[in-house]
Amino acid sequence: MKNSRKVYSTESGRLCPKCEQPIDSCQCQQQGYETPAPGSTVKIKRETKGRKGKGVTLIENIPVSEGDLAKLAKTIKAKCSSGGTVKSGVIEIQGDHRQAIKEYLQGQGYNVKLAGG
């Protein structure tokens, strides 16, 4: 039982995976995405190189943790009704969805710039 931890308590309900406190009184503020760092710019670009002519939208420089990056990628994929993945800190979305992604991220409070041609 070396790798076990409490995830639920009958007294308080769900527990935070990081601080093991009830979600309502979480010490580490695990809920939601991290707020973007001031001055950081998320870059969105379209790329076809090395993909046999198929275009993908790349989202780079997102100031969130690895776990939150996967959640954000899932939300963006659902928003664009498209597939995608996360590779080494970069979200790849199949197809050209730069405008939709830009509007969504700006609505979330990120400073966004379309990069490339």
PDB file of C-alpha atoms in Angstrom:
ATOM      1  CA  MET A   1       0.000   0.000   0.000  1.00  0.00           C
ATOM      2  CA  LYS A   2       2.962   2.262  -0.684  1.00  0.00           C
ATOM      3  CA  ASN A   3       1.273   4.185  -3.527  1.00  0.00           C
ATOM      4  CA  SER A   4      -2.140   4.619  -1.920  1.00  0.00           C
ATOM      5  CA  ARG A   5      -3.817   7.809  -0.817  1.00  0.00           C
ATOM      6  CA  LYS A   6      -7.265   8.843   0.361  1.00  0.00           C
ATOM      7  CA  VAL A   7      -9.590  10.166  -2.348  1.00  0.00           C
ATOM      8  CA  TYR A   8     -12.889  10.199  -0.476  1.00  0.00           C
ATOM      9  CA  SER A   9     -13.971  10.534   3.121  1.00  0.00           C
ATOM     10  CA  THR A  10     -17.456   9.747   4.380  1.00  0.00           C
ATOM     11  CA  GLU A  11     -17.212  12.742   6.721  1.00  0.00           C
ATOM     12  CA  SER A  12     -16.206  15.406   4.215  1.00  0.00           C
ATOM     13  CA  GLY A  13     -16.645  13.954   0.700  1.00  0.00           C
ATOM     14  CA  ARG A  14     -14.041  14.351  -2.073  1.00  0.00           C
ATOM     15  CA  LEU A  15     -10.459  15.161  -1.102  1.00  0.00           C
ATOM     16  CA  CYS A  16      -7.860  17.202  -2.981  1.00  0.00           C
ATOM     17  CA  PRO A  17      -5.187  14.890  -4.452  1.00  0.00           C
ATOM     18  CA  LYS A  18      -2.393  17.325  -3.569  1.00  0.00           C
ATOM     19  CA  CYS A  19      -3.084  18.413   0.023  1.00  0.00           C
ATOM     20  CA  GLU A  20      -5.627  15.666   0.959  1.00  0.00           C
ATOM     21  CA  GLN A  21      -8.003  18.247   2.437  1.00  0.00           C
ATOM     22  CA  PRO A  22     -11.725  18.403   1.563  1.00  0.00           C
ATOM     23  CA  ILE A  23     -12.251  20.125  -1.811  1.00  0.00           C
ATOM     24  CA  ASP A  24     -14.244  22.913  -0.102  1.00  0.00           C
ATOM     25  CA  SER A  25     -11.299  23.836   2.142  1.00  0.00           C
ATOM     26  CA  CYS A  26      -8.463  22.950  -0.234  1.00  0.00           C
ATOM     27  CA  GLN A  27      -5.115  24.484   0.755  1.00  0.00           C
ATOM     28  CA  CYS A  28      -3.493  24.388  -2.677  1.00  0.00           C
ATOM     29  CA  GLN A  29      -6.315  25.917  -4.763  1.00  0.00           C
ATOM     30  CA  GLN A  30      -6.336  22.881  -7.117  1.00  0.00           C
ATOM     31  CA  GLN A  31      -9.620  23.849  -8.820  1.00  0.00           C
ATOM     32  CA  GLY A  32      -9.619  25.474 -12.279  1.00  0.00           C
ATOM     33  CA  TYR A  33      -6.735  26.535 -14.501  1.00  0.00           C
ATOM     34  CA  GLU A  34      -3.854  28.591 -13.222  1.00  0.00           C
ATOM     35  CA  THR A  35      -4.056  32.276 -13.942  1.00  0.00           C
ATOM     36  CA  PRO A  36      -1.727  33.343 -16.744  1.00  0.00           C
ATOM     37  CA  ALA A  37       1.539  34.967 -15.751  1.00  0.00           C
ATOM     38  CA  PRO A  38       1.664  38.686 -16.562  1.00  0.00           C
ATOM     39  CA  GLY A  39       3.518  39.416 -19.784  1.00  0.00           C
ATOM     40  CA  SER A  40       3.347  35.858 -21.108  1.00  0.00           C
ATOM     41  CA  THR A  41       1.897  35.457 -24.592  1.00  0.00           C
ATOM     42  CA  VAL A  42       0.283  32.272 -25.877  1.00  0.00           C
ATOM     43  CA  LYS A  43       1.215  31.702 -29.523  1.00  0.00           C
ATOM     44  CA  ILE A  44      -1.133  29.985 -31.957  1.00  0.00           C
ATOM     45  CA  LYS A  45       0.163  28.888 -35.343  1.00  0.00           C
ATOM     46  CA  ARG A  46      -0.723  26.574 -38.211  1.00  0.00           C
ATOM     47  CA  GLU A  47       1.778  23.997 -39.427  1.00  0.00           C
ATOM     48  CA  THR A  48       1.816  21.428 -42.248  1.00  0.00           C
ATOM     49  CA  LYS A  49       5.509  20.555 -42.338  1.00  0.00           C
ATOM     50  CA  GLY A  50       6.162  16.845 -41.858  1.00  0.00           C
ATOM     51  CA  ARG A  51       2.456  15.998 -41.844  1.00  0.00           C
ATOM     52  CA  LYS A  52       1.940  15.058 -45.523  1.00  0.00           C
ATOM     53  CA  GLY A  53       0.083  18.300 -46.225  1.00  0.00           C
ATOM     54  CA  LYS A  54      -2.372  17.914 -43.351  1.00  0.00           C
ATOM     55  CA  GLY A  55      -2.584  21.095 -41.308  1.00  0.00           C
ATOM     56  CA  VAL A  56      -2.573  21.280 -37.521  1.00  0.00           C
ATOM     57  CA  THR A  57      -2.969  24.199 -35.145  1.00  0.00           C
ATOM     58  CA  LEU A  58      -0.185  24.476 -32.549  1.00  0.00           C
ATOM     59  CA  ILE A  59      -0.712  26.278 -29.229  1.00  0.00           C
ATOM     60  CA  GLU A  60       2.577  27.157 -27.490  1.00  0.00           C
ATOM     61  CA  ASN A  61       3.793  28.994 -24.366  1.00  0.00           C
ATOM     62  CA  ILE A  62       0.722  28.226 -22.235  1.00  0.00           C
ATOM     63  CA  PRO A  63       1.511  29.088 -18.595  1.00  0.00           C
ATOM     64  CA  VAL A  64      -0.203  26.088 -16.928  1.00  0.00           C
ATOM     65  CA  SER A  65       0.968  22.872 -15.280  1.00  0.00           C
ATOM     66  CA  GLU A  66       1.153  19.579 -17.208  1.00  0.00           C
ATOM     67  CA  GLY A  67      -2.098  18.267 -15.694  1.00  0.00           C
ATOM     68  CA  ASP A  68      -3.990  21.453 -16.463  1.00  0.00           C
ATOM     69  CA  LEU A  69      -2.547  21.461 -19.984  1.00  0.00           C
ATOM     70  CA  ALA A  70      -4.257  18.122 -20.679  1.00  0.00           C
ATOM     71  CA  LYS A  71      -7.567  19.490 -19.313  1.00  0.00           C
ATOM     72  CA  LEU A  72      -7.246  22.621 -21.429  1.00  0.00           C
ATOM     73  CA  ALA A  73      -6.440  20.539 -24.526  1.00  0.00           C
ATOM     74  CA  LYS A  74      -9.534  18.420 -23.943  1.00  0.00           C
ATOM     75  CA  THR A  75     -11.717  21.533 -23.655  1.00  0.00           C
ATOM     76  CA  ILE A  76     -10.248  23.071 -26.819  1.00  0.00           C
ATOM     77  CA  LYS A  77     -10.677  19.830 -28.769  1.00  0.00           C
ATOM     78  CA  ALA A  78     -14.347  19.708 -27.764  1.00  0.00           C
ATOM     79  CA  LYS A  79     -14.774  23.390 -28.678  1.00  0.00           C
ATOM     80  CA  CYS A  80     -13.308  22.775 -32.153  1.00  0.00           C
ATOM     81  CA  SER A  81     -14.978  19.364 -32.627  1.00  0.00           C
ATOM     82  CA  SER A  82     -11.605  17.997 -33.607  1.00  0.00           C
ATOM     83  CA  GLY A  83      -8.902  15.610 -32.450  1.00  0.00           C
ATOM     84  CA  GLY A  84      -5.555  16.544 -31.038  1.00  0.00           C
ATOM     85  CA  THR A  85      -2.826  15.794 -28.531  1.00  0.00           C
ATOM     86  CA  VAL A  86      -0.322  17.337 -26.130  1.00  0.00           C
ATOM     87  CA  LYS A  87       3.350  16.864 -27.013  1.00  0.00           C
ATOM     88  CA  SER A  88       6.160  18.347 -24.897  1.00  0.00           C
ATOM     89  CA  GLY A  89       4.138  21.286 -23.597  1.00  0.00           C
ATOM     90  CA  VAL A  90       2.513  22.107 -26.969  1.00  0.00           C
ATOM     91  CA  ILE A  91      -1.140  21.433 -27.767  1.00  0.00           C
ATOM     92  CA  GLU A  92      -1.727  20.153 -31.311  1.00  0.00           C
ATOM     93  CA  ILE A  93      -5.269  20.389 -32.727  1.00  0.00           C
ATOM     94  CA  GLN A  94      -6.077  18.761 -36.071  1.00  0.00           C
ATOM     95  CA  GLY A  95      -7.141  21.286 -38.726  1.00  0.00           C
ATOM     96  CA  ASP A  96      -7.019  25.082 -38.905  1.00  0.00           C
ATOM     97  CA  HIS A  97      -8.912  26.415 -35.866  1.00  0.00           C
ATOM     98  CA  ARG A  98      -6.756  29.449 -35.044  1.00  0.00           C
ATOM     99  CA  GLN A  99      -9.593  31.992 -34.836  1.00  0.00           C
ATOM    100  CA  ALA A 100     -11.874  29.851 -32.643  1.00  0.00           C
ATOM    101  CA  ILE A 101      -9.007  28.967 -30.293  1.00  0.00           C
ATOM    102  CA  LYS A 102      -7.883  32.607 -30.105  1.00  0.00           C
ATOM    103  CA  GLU A 103     -11.371  33.776 -29.125  1.00  0.00           C
ATOM    104  CA  TYR A 104     -11.723  31.027 -26.519  1.00  0.00           C
ATOM    105  CA  LEU A 105      -8.328  31.673 -24.884  1.00  0.00           C
ATOM    106  CA  GLN A 106      -8.869  35.440 -24.830  1.00  0.00           C
ATOM    107  CA  GLY A 107     -12.173  34.795 -23.083  1.00  0.00           C
ATOM    108  CA  GLN A 108     -10.245  32.798 -20.462  1.00  0.00           C
ATOM    109  CA  GLY A 109      -7.930  35.773 -19.831  1.00  0.00           C
ATOM    110  CA  TYR A 110      -4.839  34.737 -21.798  1.00  0.00           C
ATOM    111  CA  ASN A 111      -2.800  37.168 -23.907  1.00  0.00           C
ATOM    112  CA  VAL A 112      -2.940  35.517 -27.369  1.00  0.00           C
ATOM    113  CA  LYS A 113      -1.001  36.169 -30.573  1.00  0.00           C
ATOM    114  CA  LEU A 114      -1.360  34.486 -33.955  1.00  0.00           C
ATOM    115  CA  ALA A 115       2.147  33.512 -35.065  1.00  0.00           C
ATOM    116  CA  GLY A 116       3.474  32.466 -38.451  1.00  0.00           C
ATOM    117  CA  GLY A 117       1.818  32.858 -41.828  1.00  0.00           C
TER     118      GLY A 117
END
